[in-house]
mmCIF file of C-alpha atoms in Angstrom:
data_model
loop_
_atom_site.group_PDB
_atom_site.id
_atom_site.type_symbol
_atom_site.label_atom_id
_atom_site.label_comp_id
_atom_site.label_asym_id
_atom_site.label_seq_id
_atom_site.Cartn_x
_atom_site.Cartn_y
_atom_site.Cartn_z
ATOM 1 C CA GLN A 1 83.579 65.595 -89.054
ATOM 2 C CA VAL A 2 81.975 64.847 -92.387
ATOM 3 C CA GLN A 3 83.978 66.179 -95.294
ATOM 4 C CA LEU A 4 83.019 65.959 -98.945
ATOM 5 C CA VAL A 5 85.355 67.557 -101.469
ATOM 6 C CA GLU A 6 84.333 67.669 -105.101
ATOM 7 C CA SER A 7 86.781 68.137 -107.951
ATOM 8 C CA GLY A 8 87.077 67.705 -111.695
ATOM 9 C CA GLY A 9 84.841 70.494 -112.847
ATOM 10 C CA GLY A 10 85.832 72.868 -115.594
ATOM 11 C CA LEU A 11 85.067 73.853 -119.145
ATOM 12 C CA VAL A 12 83.581 71.242 -121.465
ATOM 13 C CA GLN A 13 82.317 71.579 -124.991
ATOM 14 C CA PRO A 14 78.762 70.618 -125.898
ATOM 15 C CA GLY A 15 78.755 66.916 -126.663
ATOM 16 C CA GLY A 16 81.893 66.395 -124.628
ATOM 17 C CA SER A 17 82.627 64.399 -121.505
ATOM 18 C CA LEU A 18 83.835 65.156 -118.008
ATOM 19 C CA THR A 19 84.375 63.101 -114.881
ATOM 20 C CA LEU A 20 83.792 64.570 -111.456
ATOM 21 C CA SER A 21 85.230 63.147 -108.250
ATOM 22 C CA CYS A 22 84.263 63.450 -104.620
ATOM 23 C CA ALA A 23 86.613 62.592 -101.775
ATOM 24 C CA ALA A 24 84.767 61.591 -98.625
ATOM 25 C CA SER A 25 85.951 61.389 -95.042
ATOM 26 C CA GLY A 26 84.645 61.558 -91.493
ATOM 27 C CA PHE A 27 81.974 58.898 -91.860
ATOM 28 C CA LEU A 28 81.527 55.290 -92.951
ATOM 29 C CA PHE A 29 81.577 55.922 -96.680
ATOM 30 C CA TYR A 30 81.466 52.229 -97.550
ATOM 31 C CA ASN A 31 78.163 51.900 -95.694
ATOM 32 C CA THR A 32 76.495 55.055 -97.027
ATOM 33 C CA GLU A 33 74.292 55.613 -100.050
ATOM 34 C CA MET A 34 75.694 58.622 -101.895
ATOM 35 C CA HIS A 35 74.170 61.243 -104.163
ATOM 36 C CA TRP A 36 75.066 63.828 -106.749
ATOM 37 C CA LEU A 37 73.114 67.054 -106.997
ATOM 38 C CA ARG A 38 73.613 70.167 -109.076
ATOM 39 C CA ARG A 39 72.578 73.780 -108.847
ATOM 40 C CA THR A 40 71.601 75.589 -111.999
ATOM 41 C CA PRO A 41 70.066 79.030 -112.511
ATOM 42 C CA GLU A 42 67.014 77.469 -114.133
ATOM 43 C CA LYS A 43 66.195 74.680 -111.695
ATOM 44 C CA GLY A 44 67.982 75.573 -108.486
ATOM 45 C CA LEU A 45 69.280 72.576 -106.512
ATOM 46 C CA GLU A 46 68.420 69.389 -108.391
ATOM 47 C CA TRP A 47 69.059 65.787 -107.392
ATOM 48 C CA ILE A 48 70.561 63.938 -110.332
ATOM 49 C CA SER A 49 71.924 60.594 -109.202
ATOM 50 C CA SER A 50 72.420 58.124 -106.364
ATOM 51 C CA ILE A 51 74.363 54.937 -105.776
ATOM 52 C CA SER A 52 73.861 52.324 -103.097
ATOM 53 C CA HIS A 53 76.644 51.589 -100.665
ATOM 54 C CA HIS A 54 77.631 48.406 -102.497
ATOM 55 C CA SER A 55 77.118 49.914 -105.987
ATOM 56 C CA HIS A 56 74.387 47.403 -106.801
ATOM 57 C CA PHE A 57 71.744 50.066 -107.343
ATOM 58 C CA THR A 58 72.013 53.350 -109.178
ATOM 59 C CA LYS A 59 69.339 55.911 -109.957
ATOM 60 C CA TYR A 60 69.274 58.914 -112.245
ATOM 61 C CA ALA A 61 67.080 61.892 -112.871
ATOM 62 C CA ASP A 62 65.409 61.822 -116.257
ATOM 63 C CA SER A 63 67.448 64.859 -117.274
ATOM 64 C CA VAL A 64 70.719 62.882 -117.134
ATOM 65 C CA LYS A 65 69.619 59.270 -117.601
ATOM 66 C CA GLY A 66 71.577 57.526 -120.318
ATOM 67 C CA ARG A 67 74.290 60.201 -120.326
ATOM 68 C CA PHE A 68 75.692 60.277 -116.785
ATOM 69 C CA THR A 69 77.138 57.361 -114.829
ATOM 70 C CA VAL A 70 77.748 57.266 -111.082
ATOM 71 C CA THR A 71 80.367 54.969 -109.591
ATOM 72 C CA ARG A 72 82.264 54.669 -106.354
ATOM 73 C CA ASP A 73 85.433 53.204 -104.901
ATOM 74 C CA ASN A 74 84.796 52.230 -101.299
ATOM 75 C CA GLY A 75 88.418 51.341 -100.720
ATOM 76 C CA LEU A 76 89.462 54.908 -101.499
ATOM 77 C CA SER A 77 86.266 56.598 -100.259
ATOM 78 C CA LEU A 78 85.747 58.203 -103.648
ATOM 79 C CA LEU A 79 82.566 58.930 -105.549
ATOM 80 C CA TYR A 80 82.547 59.664 -109.272
ATOM 81 C CA LEU A 81 80.185 61.114 -111.823
ATOM 82 C CA HIS A 82 81.022 60.522 -115.465
ATOM 83 C CA MET A 83 79.202 63.004 -117.657
ATOM 84 C CA ALA A 84 78.838 62.331 -121.357
ATOM 85 C CA SER A 85 77.033 64.049 -124.244
ATOM 86 C CA VAL A 86 77.020 67.209 -122.185
ATOM 87 C CA THR A 87 74.609 70.000 -123.129
ATOM 88 C CA ALA A 88 74.291 73.616 -122.088
ATOM 89 C CA ASP A 89 71.603 72.567 -119.606
ATOM 90 C CA ASP A 90 74.228 70.597 -117.688
ATOM 91 C CA ALA A 91 76.171 73.717 -116.711
ATOM 92 C CA GLY A 92 76.124 74.422 -113.006
ATOM 93 C CA VAL A 93 77.699 73.599 -109.670
ATOM 94 C CA TYR A 94 77.858 69.896 -108.883
ATOM 95 C CA TYR A 95 77.763 68.553 -105.352
ATOM 96 C CA CYS A 96 78.195 65.158 -103.792
ATOM 97 C CA SER A 97 76.019 64.544 -100.805
ATOM 98 C CA LYS A 98 75.218 62.006 -98.115
ATOM 99 C CA ASP A 99 71.534 62.621 -98.643
ATOM 100 C CA GLY A 100 69.239 63.236 -101.547
ATOM 101 C CA ARG A 101 68.277 66.749 -100.500
ATOM 102 C CA GLY A 102 71.801 68.057 -100.216
ATOM 103 C CA VAL A 103 71.681 68.775 -96.482
ATOM 104 C CA GLN A 104 75.159 67.291 -96.081
ATOM 105 C CA LYS A 105 76.979 68.151 -99.264
ATOM 106 C CA GLY A 106 80.375 69.500 -100.230
ATOM 107 C CA ARG A 107 81.231 72.933 -101.567
ATOM 108 C CA GLY A 108 80.755 71.839 -105.133
ATOM 109 C CA THR A 109 82.658 71.991 -108.381
ATOM 110 C CA GLN A 110 81.707 74.245 -111.286
ATOM 111 C CA VAL A 111 80.928 72.804 -114.700
ATOM 112 C CA THR A 112 80.835 75.244 -117.596
ATOM 113 C CA VAL A 113 79.569 74.168 -121.009
ATOM 114 C CA SER A 114 80.741 76.231 -123.932
ATOM 115 C CA SER A 115 82.199 75.838 -127.385
#
């Protein structure tokens, strides 16, 4: 069955960087557009980024554009989210998902922003 396992979350200082990973299995990862979403107390579940199956196209929510970068490794079935210039508003639980609404997403990884 579909499995998505996020990792890499933790404590990051404001202005710092963090890279999240997502290990995918149980479906044709190399042929699937993938997404990152996050859940925050303020906004609830928010879509923040997507990447096409061949990495040619990426999209970002305005809230993270220019600071976050999504990449993937189809050979290893891994999805990444590199977060830079992190702010307190970026704190939350981050999920990778097969769809943009988070219907098929993992359990998430917690990102805490604090000095």
